PDB file of C-alpha atoms in Angstrom:
ATOM      1  CA  MET A   1      46.082  56.303 -61.848  1.00  0.00           C
ATOM      2  CA  PRO A   2      49.878  56.173 -62.201  1.00  0.00           C
ATOM      3  CA  VAL A   3      52.084  58.448 -60.149  1.00  0.00           C
ATOM      4  CA  ALA A   4      53.904  60.798 -62.504  1.00  0.00           C
ATOM      5  CA  PRO A   5      57.657  61.399 -62.104  1.00  0.00           C
ATOM      6  CA  THR A   6      57.045  65.108 -61.453  1.00  0.00           C
ATOM      7  CA  CYS A   7      55.058  64.133 -58.352  1.00  0.00           C
ATOM      8  CA  LEU A   8      57.917  61.984 -57.127  1.00  0.00           C
ATOM      9  CA  GLN A   9      60.973  64.157 -57.478  1.00  0.00           C
ATOM     10  CA  HIS A  10      60.425  65.988 -54.187  1.00  0.00           C
ATOM     11  CA  CYS A  11      60.777  62.747 -52.244  1.00  0.00           C
ATOM     12  CA  ALA A  12      63.598  61.110 -54.229  1.00  0.00           C
ATOM     13  CA  GLY A  13      65.972  62.605 -51.680  1.00  0.00           C
ATOM     14  CA  GLY A  14      69.128  61.074 -53.139  1.00  0.00           C
ATOM     15  CA  ALA A  15      67.612  57.618 -52.795  1.00  0.00           C
ATOM     16  CA  LEU A  16      69.842  56.271 -55.548  1.00  0.00           C
ATOM     17  CA  LYS A  17      73.223  57.863 -54.901  1.00  0.00           C
ATOM     18  CA  HIS A  18      75.007  54.528 -55.010  1.00  0.00           C
ATOM     19  CA  ILE A  19      74.250  51.291 -56.884  1.00  0.00           C
ATOM     20  CA  VAL A  20      76.135  48.049 -56.268  1.00  0.00           C
ATOM     21  CA  VAL A  21      76.022  45.301 -58.885  1.00  0.00           C
ATOM     22  CA  ALA A  22      77.216  41.752 -58.255  1.00  0.00           C
ATOM     23  CA  ALA A  23      79.177  40.908 -61.401  1.00  0.00           C
ATOM     24  CA  GLY A  24      80.162  37.542 -62.791  1.00  0.00           C
ATOM     25  CA  ALA A  25      80.689  35.574 -65.981  1.00  0.00           C
ATOM     26  CA  SER A  26      77.107  34.376 -66.519  1.00  0.00           C
ATOM     27  CA  LYS A  27      74.788  36.034 -69.012  1.00  0.00           C
ATOM     28  CA  GLU A  28      72.511  37.002 -66.116  1.00  0.00           C
ATOM     29  CA  SER A  29      75.410  38.766 -64.381  1.00  0.00           C
ATOM     30  CA  ARG A  30      76.252  40.609 -67.587  1.00  0.00           C
ATOM     31  CA  ALA A  31      72.617  41.681 -67.806  1.00  0.00           C
ATOM     32  CA  ALA A  32      72.795  42.933 -64.221  1.00  0.00           C
ATOM     33  CA  THR A  33      75.938  44.963 -64.937  1.00  0.00           C
ATOM     34  CA  LEU A  34      74.427  46.580 -68.008  1.00  0.00           C
ATOM     35  CA  THR A  35      71.209  47.341 -66.120  1.00  0.00           C
ATOM     36  CA  ALA A  36      73.079  48.877 -63.178  1.00  0.00           C
ATOM     37  CA  MET A  37      75.070  51.159 -65.480  1.00  0.00           C
ATOM     38  CA  ARG A  38      71.913  52.351 -67.242  1.00  0.00           C
ATOM     39  CA  TRP A  39      70.018  52.987 -64.017  1.00  0.00           C
ATOM     40  CA  GLY A  40      73.059  54.684 -62.508  1.00  0.00           C
ATOM     41  CA  ALA A  41      73.363  57.025 -65.480  1.00  0.00           C
ATOM     42  CA  ARG A  42      69.695  58.004 -65.269  1.00  0.00           C
ATOM     43  CA  ALA A  43      69.772  58.528 -61.498  1.00  0.00           C
ATOM     44  CA  GLY A  44      73.157  60.242 -61.416  1.00  0.00           C
ATOM     45  CA  ALA A  45      74.364  57.513 -59.061  1.00  0.00           C
ATOM     46  CA  ARG A  46      77.845  56.093 -58.748  1.00  0.00           C
ATOM     47  CA  VAL A  47      78.090  52.395 -59.580  1.00  0.00           C
ATOM     48  CA  THR A  48      80.292  49.834 -57.881  1.00  0.00           C
ATOM     49  CA  ILE A  49      80.933  46.532 -59.635  1.00  0.00           C
ATOM     50  CA  LEU A  50      81.444  43.823 -57.013  1.00  0.00           C
ATOM     51  CA  ARG A  51      83.130  40.489 -57.604  1.00  0.00           C
ATOM     52  CA  ILE A  52      82.915  37.695 -55.034  1.00  0.00           C
ATOM     53  CA  HIS A  53      85.755  35.195 -54.766  1.00  0.00           C
ATOM     54  CA  PRO A  54      85.084  31.855 -53.041  1.00  0.00           C
ATOM     55  CA  LEU A  55      86.654  31.029 -49.730  1.00  0.00           C
ATOM     56  CA  PRO A  56      90.035  29.319 -49.981  1.00  0.00           C
ATOM     57  CA  ALA A  57      89.929  25.603 -49.166  1.00  0.00           C
ATOM     58  CA  PRO A  58      90.055  23.946 -46.783  1.00  0.00           C
ATOM     59  CA  ILE A  59      87.709  25.764 -44.412  1.00  0.00           C
ATOM     60  CA  GLN A  60      88.920  25.179 -40.868  1.00  0.00           C
ATOM     61  CA  SER A  61      85.679  26.009 -39.078  1.00  0.00           C
ATOM     62  CA  SER A  62      82.306  27.666 -39.555  1.00  0.00           C
ATOM     63  CA  SER A  63      83.780  30.872 -38.090  1.00  0.00           C
ATOM     64  CA  ASP A  64      85.898  31.218 -41.225  1.00  0.00           C
ATOM     65  CA  ILE A  65      82.873  32.461 -43.138  1.00  0.00           C
ATOM     66  CA  GLY A  66      81.810  35.025 -40.576  1.00  0.00           C
ATOM     67  CA  ASP A  67      83.344  38.326 -41.579  1.00  0.00           C
ATOM     68  CA  GLY A  68      84.499  37.971 -45.175  1.00  0.00           C
ATOM     69  CA  GLU A  69      87.186  40.203 -46.665  1.00  0.00           C
ATOM     70  CA  HIS A  70      86.323  43.328 -48.603  1.00  0.00           C
ATOM     71  CA  GLN A  71      88.582  45.234 -50.908  1.00  0.00           C
ATOM     72  CA  ARG A  72      87.362  48.747 -51.519  1.00  0.00           C
ATOM     73  CA  PRO A  73      87.190  50.209 -55.030  1.00  0.00           C
ATOM     74  CA  SER A  74      90.560  50.077 -56.740  1.00  0.00           C
ATOM     75  CA  SER A  75      92.198  52.011 -59.526  1.00  0.00           C
ATOM     76  CA  PRO A  76      89.951  52.963 -62.463  1.00  0.00           C
ATOM     77  CA  ASP A  77      92.722  51.658 -64.726  1.00  0.00           C
ATOM     78  CA  ALA A  78      91.523  48.137 -63.950  1.00  0.00           C
ATOM     79  CA  VAL A  79      87.854  48.710 -64.713  1.00  0.00           C
ATOM     80  CA  GLU A  80      88.095  47.257 -68.200  1.00  0.00           C
ATOM     81  CA  HIS A  81      89.068  43.940 -66.641  1.00  0.00           C
ATOM     82  CA  TRP A  82      85.860  43.875 -64.637  1.00  0.00           C
ATOM     83  CA  LEU A  83      83.304  44.984 -67.189  1.00  0.00           C
ATOM     84  CA  PRO A  84      82.068  42.050 -69.288  1.00  0.00           C
ATOM     85  CA  ALA A  85      83.805  42.099 -72.649  1.00  0.00           C
ATOM     86  CA  ASP A  86      80.535  42.301 -74.606  1.00  0.00           C
ATOM     87  CA  ILE A  87      79.332  45.435 -72.786  1.00  0.00           C
ATOM     88  CA  GLN A  88      80.174  48.584 -74.648  1.00  0.00           C
ATOM     89  CA  PRO A  89      80.218  51.762 -72.518  1.00  0.00           C
ATOM     90  CA  GLU A  90      77.543  54.317 -73.385  1.00  0.00           C
ATOM     91  CA  PRO A  91      78.257  58.088 -73.473  1.00  0.00           C
ATOM     92  CA  SER A  92      76.063  58.802 -70.442  1.00  0.00           C
ATOM     93  CA  TRP A  93      77.875  56.342 -68.172  1.00  0.00           C
ATOM     94  CA  SER A  94      80.225  57.455 -65.427  1.00  0.00           C
ATOM     95  CA  GLN A  95      83.333  55.444 -64.665  1.00  0.00           C
ATOM     96  CA  PRO A  96      82.318  52.609 -62.331  1.00  0.00           C
ATOM     97  CA  GLU A  97      84.256  51.669 -59.242  1.00  0.00           C
ATOM     98  CA  ILE A  98      85.338  48.099 -58.633  1.00  0.00           C
ATOM     99  CA  ALA A  99      85.504  46.056 -55.455  1.00  0.00           C
ATOM    100  CA  THR A 100      86.050  42.477 -54.367  1.00  0.00           C
ATOM    101  CA  ALA A 101      84.900  40.366 -51.466  1.00  0.00           C
ATOM    102  CA  VAL A 102      85.890  36.883 -50.342  1.00  0.00           C
ATOM    103  CA  GLY A 103      83.365  34.499 -48.869  1.00  0.00           C
ATOM    104  CA  VAL A 104      79.920  33.043 -49.420  1.00  0.00           C
ATOM    105  CA  PRO A 105      78.179  35.103 -52.156  1.00  0.00           C
ATOM    106  CA  GLY A 106      74.759  35.076 -50.504  1.00  0.00           C
ATOM    107  CA  VAL A 107      76.312  36.576 -47.378  1.00  0.00           C
ATOM    108  CA  GLU A 108      79.001  38.867 -48.747  1.00  0.00           C
ATOM    109  CA  ILE A 109      76.931  40.538 -51.462  1.00  0.00           C
ATOM    110  CA  ALA A 110      74.329  41.704 -48.959  1.00  0.00           C
ATOM    111  CA  ARG A 111      76.995  42.668 -46.441  1.00  0.00           C
ATOM    112  CA  PHE A 112      78.936  44.760 -48.927  1.00  0.00           C
ATOM    113  CA  ALA A 113      75.841  46.612 -50.147  1.00  0.00           C
ATOM    114  CA  GLU A 114      74.885  47.526 -46.589  1.00  0.00           C
ATOM    115  CA  ASP A 115      78.407  48.493 -45.530  1.00  0.00           C
ATOM    116  CA  SER A 116      78.835  50.734 -48.576  1.00  0.00           C
ATOM    117  CA  GLN A 117      75.442  52.411 -47.989  1.00  0.00           C
ATOM    118  CA  ALA A 118      74.078  51.417 -51.380  1.00  0.00           C
ATOM    119  CA  GLY A 119      70.594  52.540 -52.332  1.00  0.00           C
ATOM    120  CA  LEU A 120      70.122  49.604 -54.704  1.00  0.00           C
ATOM    121  CA  LEU A 121      71.708  46.197 -55.214  1.00  0.00           C
ATOM    122  CA  VAL A 122      71.485  44.665 -58.704  1.00  0.00           C
ATOM    123  CA  LEU A 123      71.958  40.951 -59.380  1.00  0.00           C
ATOM    124  CA  GLY A 124      71.463  38.513 -62.210  1.00  0.00           C
ATOM    125  CA  ARG A 125      68.438  36.263 -61.952  1.00  0.00           C
ATOM    126  CA  GLU A 126      68.282  32.691 -63.191  1.00  0.00           C
ATOM    127  CA  GLY A 127      65.785  31.905 -65.898  1.00  0.00           C
ATOM    128  CA  LEU A 128      62.389  30.647 -64.789  1.00  0.00           C
ATOM    129  CA  SER A 129      63.089  27.144 -66.037  1.00  0.00           C
ATOM    130  CA  ALA A 130      65.845  26.829 -63.453  1.00  0.00           C
ATOM    131  CA  VAL A 131      63.790  27.893 -60.451  1.00  0.00           C
ATOM    132  CA  ARG A 132      60.182  26.846 -61.016  1.00  0.00           C
ATOM    133  CA  HIS A 133      60.673  23.393 -59.549  1.00  0.00           C
ATOM    134  CA  THR A 134      62.856  24.331 -56.564  1.00  0.00           C
ATOM    135  CA  LYS A 135      63.284  27.527 -54.608  1.00  0.00           C
ATOM    136  CA  ALA A 136      63.031  31.164 -55.635  1.00  0.00           C
ATOM    137  CA  GLY A 137      66.488  30.945 -57.201  1.00  0.00           C
ATOM    138  CA  ASP A 138      69.354  30.121 -54.842  1.00  0.00           C
ATOM    139  CA  ALA A 139      71.189  33.440 -55.227  1.00  0.00           C
ATOM    140  CA  LEU A 140      68.004  35.492 -55.378  1.00  0.00           C
ATOM    141  CA  ASP A 141      66.547  34.053 -52.205  1.00  0.00           C
ATOM    142  CA  ALA A 142      69.834  33.923 -50.305  1.00  0.00           C
ATOM    143  CA  VAL A 143      70.609  37.591 -50.938  1.00  0.00           C
ATOM    144  CA  ALA A 144      67.077  38.949 -50.604  1.00  0.00           C
ATOM    145  CA  ARG A 145      66.568  37.190 -47.264  1.00  0.00           C
ATOM    146  CA  ARG A 146      69.714  38.875 -45.891  1.00  0.00           C
ATOM    147  CA  SER A 147      69.729  42.256 -47.594  1.00  0.00           C
ATOM    148  CA  ARG A 148      68.712  45.478 -45.881  1.00  0.00           C
ATOM    149  CA  VAL A 149      69.063  47.171 -49.279  1.00  0.00           C
ATOM    150  CA  PRO A 150      66.416  46.977 -52.042  1.00  0.00           C
ATOM    151  CA  CYS A 151      67.460  44.349 -54.604  1.00  0.00           C
ATOM    152  CA  LEU A 152      66.799  44.408 -58.345  1.00  0.00           C
ATOM    153  CA  PHE A 153      66.991  40.964 -59.981  1.00  0.00           C
ATOM    154  CA  VAL A 154      67.227  40.806 -63.778  1.00  0.00           C
ATOM    155  CA  SER A 155      67.642  37.917 -66.194  1.00  0.00           C
ATOM    156  CA  ALA A 156      68.054  40.050 -69.337  1.00  0.00           C
ATOM    157  CA  PRO A 157      69.455  43.550 -69.876  1.00  0.00           C
ATOM    158  CA  LEU A 158      66.891  46.056 -68.643  1.00  0.00           C
ATOM    159  CA  GLY A 159      66.662  49.629 -69.781  1.00  0.00           C
ATOM    160  CA  VAL A 160      65.289  52.299 -67.493  1.00  0.00           C
ATOM    161  CA  PRO A 161      61.592  51.349 -67.329  1.00  0.00           C
ATOM    162  CA  ARG A 162      58.823  53.871 -67.769  1.00  0.00           C
ATOM    163  CA  ARG A 163      56.626  52.097 -65.238  1.00  0.00           C
ATOM    164  CA  LEU A 164      57.011  49.941 -62.174  1.00  0.00           C
ATOM    165  CA  LEU A 165      54.183  47.719 -60.974  1.00  0.00           C
ATOM    166  CA  VAL A 166      54.042  47.801 -57.178  1.00  0.00           C
ATOM    167  CA  ALA A 167      52.187  44.951 -55.477  1.00  0.00           C
ATOM    168  CA  LEU A 168      51.072  46.024 -52.012  1.00  0.00           C
ATOM    169  CA  ALA A 169      49.505  44.361 -49.044  1.00  0.00           C
ATOM    170  CA  ALA A 170      47.037  46.732 -47.375  1.00  0.00           C
ATOM    171  CA  THR A 171      49.235  47.076 -44.277  1.00  0.00           C
ATOM    172  CA  LYS A 172      51.823  49.440 -42.824  1.00  0.00           C
ATOM    173  CA  GLN A 173      54.473  47.224 -44.367  1.00  0.00           C
ATOM    174  CA  GLY A 174      52.711  47.625 -47.688  1.00  0.00           C
ATOM    175  CA  TYR A 175      53.045  51.378 -47.416  1.00  0.00           C
ATOM    176  CA  ARG A 176      56.779  50.958 -46.720  1.00  0.00           C
ATOM    177  CA  VAL A 177      57.086  49.054 -50.000  1.00  0.00           C
ATOM    178  CA  TYR A 178      55.272  51.867 -51.784  1.00  0.00           C
ATOM    179  CA  ALA A 179      57.481  54.553 -50.205  1.00  0.00           C
ATOM    180  CA  THR A 180      60.656  52.766 -51.317  1.00  0.00           C
ATOM    181  CA  ALA A 181      59.289  52.222 -54.834  1.00  0.00           C
ATOM    182  CA  ARG A 182      58.302  55.887 -54.966  1.00  0.00           C
ATOM    183  CA  ARG A 183      61.812  57.055 -54.094  1.00  0.00           C
ATOM    184  CA  ILE A 184      63.473  54.778 -56.643  1.00  0.00           C
ATOM    185  CA  ALA A 185      60.946  55.672 -59.333  1.00  0.00           C
ATOM    186  CA  GLY A 186      61.566  59.347 -58.652  1.00  0.00           C
ATOM    187  CA  ALA A 187      65.301  58.858 -59.097  1.00  0.00           C
ATOM    188  CA  ILE A 188      64.982  57.138 -62.490  1.00  0.00           C
ATOM    189  CA  GLY A 189      61.961  59.095 -63.774  1.00  0.00           C
ATOM    190  CA  ALA A 190      59.515  56.203 -63.821  1.00  0.00           C
ATOM    191  CA  GLU A 191      55.811  56.033 -63.025  1.00  0.00           C
ATOM    192  CA  LEU A 192      54.128  53.709 -60.566  1.00  0.00           C
ATOM    193  CA  ASP A 193      51.152  51.453 -61.073  1.00  0.00           C
ATOM    194  CA  ILE A 194      49.878  50.077 -57.774  1.00  0.00           C
ATOM    195  CA  VAL A 195      47.860  46.941 -57.204  1.00  0.00           C
ATOM    196  CA  THR A 196      46.526  45.125 -54.153  1.00  0.00           C
ATOM    197  CA  VAL A 197      44.600  41.860 -53.981  1.00  0.00           C
ATOM    198  CA  GLU A 198      41.592  41.304 -51.733  1.00  0.00           C
ATOM    199  CA  PRO A 199      39.871  37.983 -51.004  1.00  0.00           C
ATOM    200  CA  ARG A 200      37.087  37.163 -53.429  1.00  0.00           C
ATOM    201  CA  ARG A 201      33.659  37.893 -51.978  1.00  0.00           C
ATOM    202  CA  HIS A 202      30.876  35.386 -52.205  1.00  0.00           C
ATOM    203  CA  ASP A 203      27.986  36.259 -54.506  1.00  0.00           C
ATOM    204  CA  GLU A 204      29.672  39.447 -55.772  1.00  0.00           C
ATOM    205  CA  PRO A 205      29.146  40.105 -59.505  1.00  0.00           C
ATOM    206  CA  PRO A 206      32.483  40.290 -61.370  1.00  0.00           C
ATOM    207  CA  GLU A 207      31.680  43.797 -62.605  1.00  0.00           C
ATOM    208  CA  ALA A 208      31.382  45.001 -59.009  1.00  0.00           C
ATOM    209  CA  ALA A 209      34.805  43.777 -57.898  1.00  0.00           C
ATOM    210  CA  GLY A 210      36.897  46.624 -56.561  1.00  0.00           C
ATOM    211  CA  LEU A 211      34.081  49.170 -56.418  1.00  0.00           C
ATOM    212  CA  VAL A 212      33.736  48.794 -52.657  1.00  0.00           C
ATOM    213  CA  PRO A 213      37.174  48.260 -51.096  1.00  0.00           C
ATOM    214  CA  ASP A 214      37.823  46.430 -47.861  1.00  0.00           C
ATOM    215  CA  ALA A 215      38.443  48.588 -44.796  1.00  0.00           C
ATOM    216  CA  THR A 216      42.177  47.822 -44.865  1.00  0.00           C
ATOM    217  CA  THR A 217      42.424  48.821 -48.521  1.00  0.00           C
ATOM    218  CA  MET A 218      40.600  52.071 -47.759  1.00  0.00           C
ATOM    219  CA  LYS A 219      43.188  52.900 -45.083  1.00  0.00           C
ATOM    220  CA  LEU A 220      45.990  52.203 -47.554  1.00  0.00           C
ATOM    221  CA  GLN A 221      44.317  54.421 -50.139  1.00  0.00           C
ATOM    222  CA  GLN A 222      44.088  57.247 -47.613  1.00  0.00           C
ATOM    223  CA  LEU A 223      47.872  57.114 -47.222  1.00  0.00           C
ATOM    224  CA  LEU A 224      48.369  57.055 -50.986  1.00  0.00           C
ATOM    225  CA  ASP A 225      46.005  59.994 -51.474  1.00  0.00           C
ATOM    226  CA  ARG A 226      48.677  62.318 -50.140  1.00  0.00           C
ATOM    227  CA  ASP A 227      50.722  61.628 -53.281  1.00  0.00           C
ATOM    228  CA  GLY A 228      47.811  61.465 -55.689  1.00  0.00           C
ATOM    229  CA  ALA A 229      48.338  57.729 -56.108  1.00  0.00           C
ATOM    230  CA  LYS A 230      45.546  55.236 -56.689  1.00  0.00           C
ATOM    231  CA  VAL A 231      45.574  51.543 -55.967  1.00  0.00           C
ATOM    232  CA  ARG A 232      43.993  49.077 -58.352  1.00  0.00           C
ATOM    233  CA  ILE A 233      42.037  46.315 -56.605  1.00  0.00           C
ATOM    234  CA  ARG A 234      41.918  42.738 -57.798  1.00  0.00           C
ATOM    235  CA  ARG A 235      40.052  39.912 -56.109  1.00  0.00           C
ATOM    236  CA  GLY A 236      41.108  36.295 -55.814  1.00  0.00           C
ATOM    237  CA  PRO A 237      44.276  34.290 -54.991  1.00  0.00           C
ATOM    238  CA  VAL A 238      47.142  36.728 -54.517  1.00  0.00           C
ATOM    239  CA  VAL A 239      49.885  35.227 -56.684  1.00  0.00           C
ATOM    240  CA  PRO A 240      47.761  34.460 -59.784  1.00  0.00           C
ATOM    241  CA  GLU A 241      46.138  37.897 -59.582  1.00  0.00           C
ATOM    242  CA  ILE A 242      49.468  39.735 -59.363  1.00  0.00           C
ATOM    243  CA  LEU A 243      50.819  37.739 -62.301  1.00  0.00           C
ATOM    244  CA  ALA A 244      47.641  38.531 -64.259  1.00  0.00           C
ATOM    245  CA  GLU A 245      48.079  42.237 -63.497  1.00  0.00           C
ATOM    246  CA  LEU A 246      51.687  42.043 -64.678  1.00  0.00           C
ATOM    247  CA  GLU A 247      50.561  40.610 -67.992  1.00  0.00           C
ATOM    248  CA  ALA A 248      47.771  43.145 -68.382  1.00  0.00           C
ATOM    249  CA  SER A 249      49.960  46.133 -67.524  1.00  0.00           C
ATOM    250  CA  GLY A 250      52.992  45.142 -69.568  1.00  0.00           C
ATOM    251  CA  ALA A 251      55.244  46.353 -66.753  1.00  0.00           C
ATOM    252  CA  GLN A 252      58.912  45.374 -67.044  1.00  0.00           C
ATOM    253  CA  THR A 253      59.558  45.467 -63.303  1.00  0.00           C
ATOM    254  CA  LEU A 254      57.562  44.128 -60.361  1.00  0.00           C
ATOM    255  CA  VAL A 255      58.126  45.665 -56.922  1.00  0.00           C
ATOM    256  CA  ILE A 256      57.316  43.480 -53.914  1.00  0.00           C
ATOM    257  CA  GLY A 257      58.012  43.303 -50.200  1.00  0.00           C
ATOM    258  CA  TYR A 258      60.384  40.536 -49.144  1.00  0.00           C
ATOM    259  CA  HIS A 259      60.679  39.288 -45.578  1.00  0.00           C
ATOM    260  CA  ARG A 260      64.203  39.011 -44.262  1.00  0.00           C
ATOM    261  CA  GLY A 261      65.499  35.992 -42.413  1.00  0.00           C
ATOM    262  CA  GLY A 262      64.203  32.473 -42.409  1.00  0.00           C
ATOM    263  CA  LEU A 263      65.213  29.437 -44.410  1.00  0.00           C
ATOM    264  CA  PRO A 264      64.940  28.717 -48.141  1.00  0.00           C
ATOM    265  CA  THR A 265      61.446  27.548 -49.034  1.00  0.00           C
ATOM    266  CA  GLU A 266      59.767  25.893 -51.969  1.00  0.00           C
ATOM    267  CA  LEU A 267      58.106  28.297 -54.391  1.00  0.00           C
ATOM    268  CA  ARG A 268      54.580  27.153 -53.737  1.00  0.00           C
ATOM    269  CA  THR A 269      54.904  26.687 -49.986  1.00  0.00           C
ATOM    270  CA  GLY A 270      56.875  29.794 -49.057  1.00  0.00           C
ATOM    271  CA  SER A 271      55.808  33.395 -48.598  1.00  0.00           C
ATOM    272  CA  ILE A 272      53.912  35.282 -51.265  1.00  0.00           C
ATOM    273  CA  GLY A 273      56.930  37.512 -51.881  1.00  0.00           C
ATOM    274  CA  ARG A 274      59.272  34.575 -52.430  1.00  0.00           C
ATOM    275  CA  THR A 275      56.783  32.860 -54.704  1.00  0.00           C
ATOM    276  CA  LEU A 276      56.298  35.981 -56.830  1.00  0.00           C
ATOM    277  CA  ALA A 277      60.062  36.535 -56.991  1.00  0.00           C
ATOM    278  CA  GLY A 278      60.451  33.071 -58.447  1.00  0.00           C
ATOM    279  CA  LEU A 279      57.539  33.108 -60.870  1.00  0.00           C
ATOM    280  CA  ALA A 280      57.359  36.682 -62.169  1.00  0.00           C
ATOM    281  CA  PRO A 281      58.318  36.762 -65.883  1.00  0.00           C
ATOM    282  CA  CYS A 282      60.075  40.137 -65.554  1.00  0.00           C
ATOM    283  CA  ALA A 283      62.640  41.941 -63.419  1.00  0.00           C
ATOM    284  CA  VAL A 284      61.833  41.885 -59.690  1.00  0.00           C
ATOM    285  CA  LEU A 285      62.656  44.646 -57.212  1.00  0.00           C
ATOM    286  CA  THR A 286      62.496  43.393 -53.625  1.00  0.00           C
ATOM    287  CA  VAL A 287      62.000  45.751 -50.687  1.00  0.00           C
ATOM    288  CA  PRO A 288      63.266  44.320 -47.378  1.00  0.00           C
ATOM    289  CA  LEU A 289      60.640  43.948 -44.657  1.00  0.00           C
TER     290      LEU A 289
END
C-alpha cells in the first residue's frame, strides 16, 4: 500500500527548504538543473546553482586540496549566465541563487551542500553505458560516499514524480532510509512504494513468497505501521529483485541507502547500494548511512 501525501505532510518539517544543484555544461548537468528547479518550486525550497572550478595548476602539495574556496550566492543579475541556455524558466520557479567553489568536485560539492545546510543535493548522472563496466559513475560514487546530504542523481530532466520506490533493508538503517524518503516525498507531494528483499527459502512455492515474512521484516513492518505504510516482500538476489520491482512499478525514482566512506569499487563487487546506483535505469536518490 503506498503512503499518500496527506499522511506525510505532518512530518515534512521543512525537509526541503534548500536544494543545491551542481551545474555544468553536460546534458546530464542541464538535466540536474532543470530537475532541481522543478522540485524546488513544488517544495517551496530555495535553489542554489553551484559551479565547481578546478584547482589552479600546479598543485604544490596534497594540502592544497583540503579546504577549497567557496563563494556564496552572488547578485541575481548574473543568474542568466549560470542557467543553461536551453532551460527556459517556468512561471512557478523562484529566482535561484548562484555560488562557486574551487577544488576537487567530488569533495567540494559534498562540502558545500553540508555547509549550506541543504536538504537535497542534485547532480547529473552519466548514462548507464558509461558506468556498467567500471564503477558506479565517478562523480556519483565520489559525491555519495562523502555527502551527509541526500543526493538525487538524474541523467534526463525529471519532473516531480508521483511515486518513489524505496528499497529497504530490514534494519534500523533501513528505517532511516524510509524516514528520509518520507520527509522528501511529503515536501514534493509524492507517494512511497516500499520494497524489501528476503533470501529465497528452500522448497517454498512461488505463490507463498512474502506471505510469511522473516522476523526482521516483521520488525520493520511494525515501525512502518505507525504511518500506515506497507512493505512489499520479494525473495531472491537483492539487486535483480530490486531492479525487477522497479520495472514492475514503473517508478521514476529509486531511493536507497548509501554507505559513506570507503574507496571506489566495481559495480558487481561493491556494496548493494553502489551497485544499484550504477545499474538502476532511473533517477536514484541516495540516503547517507
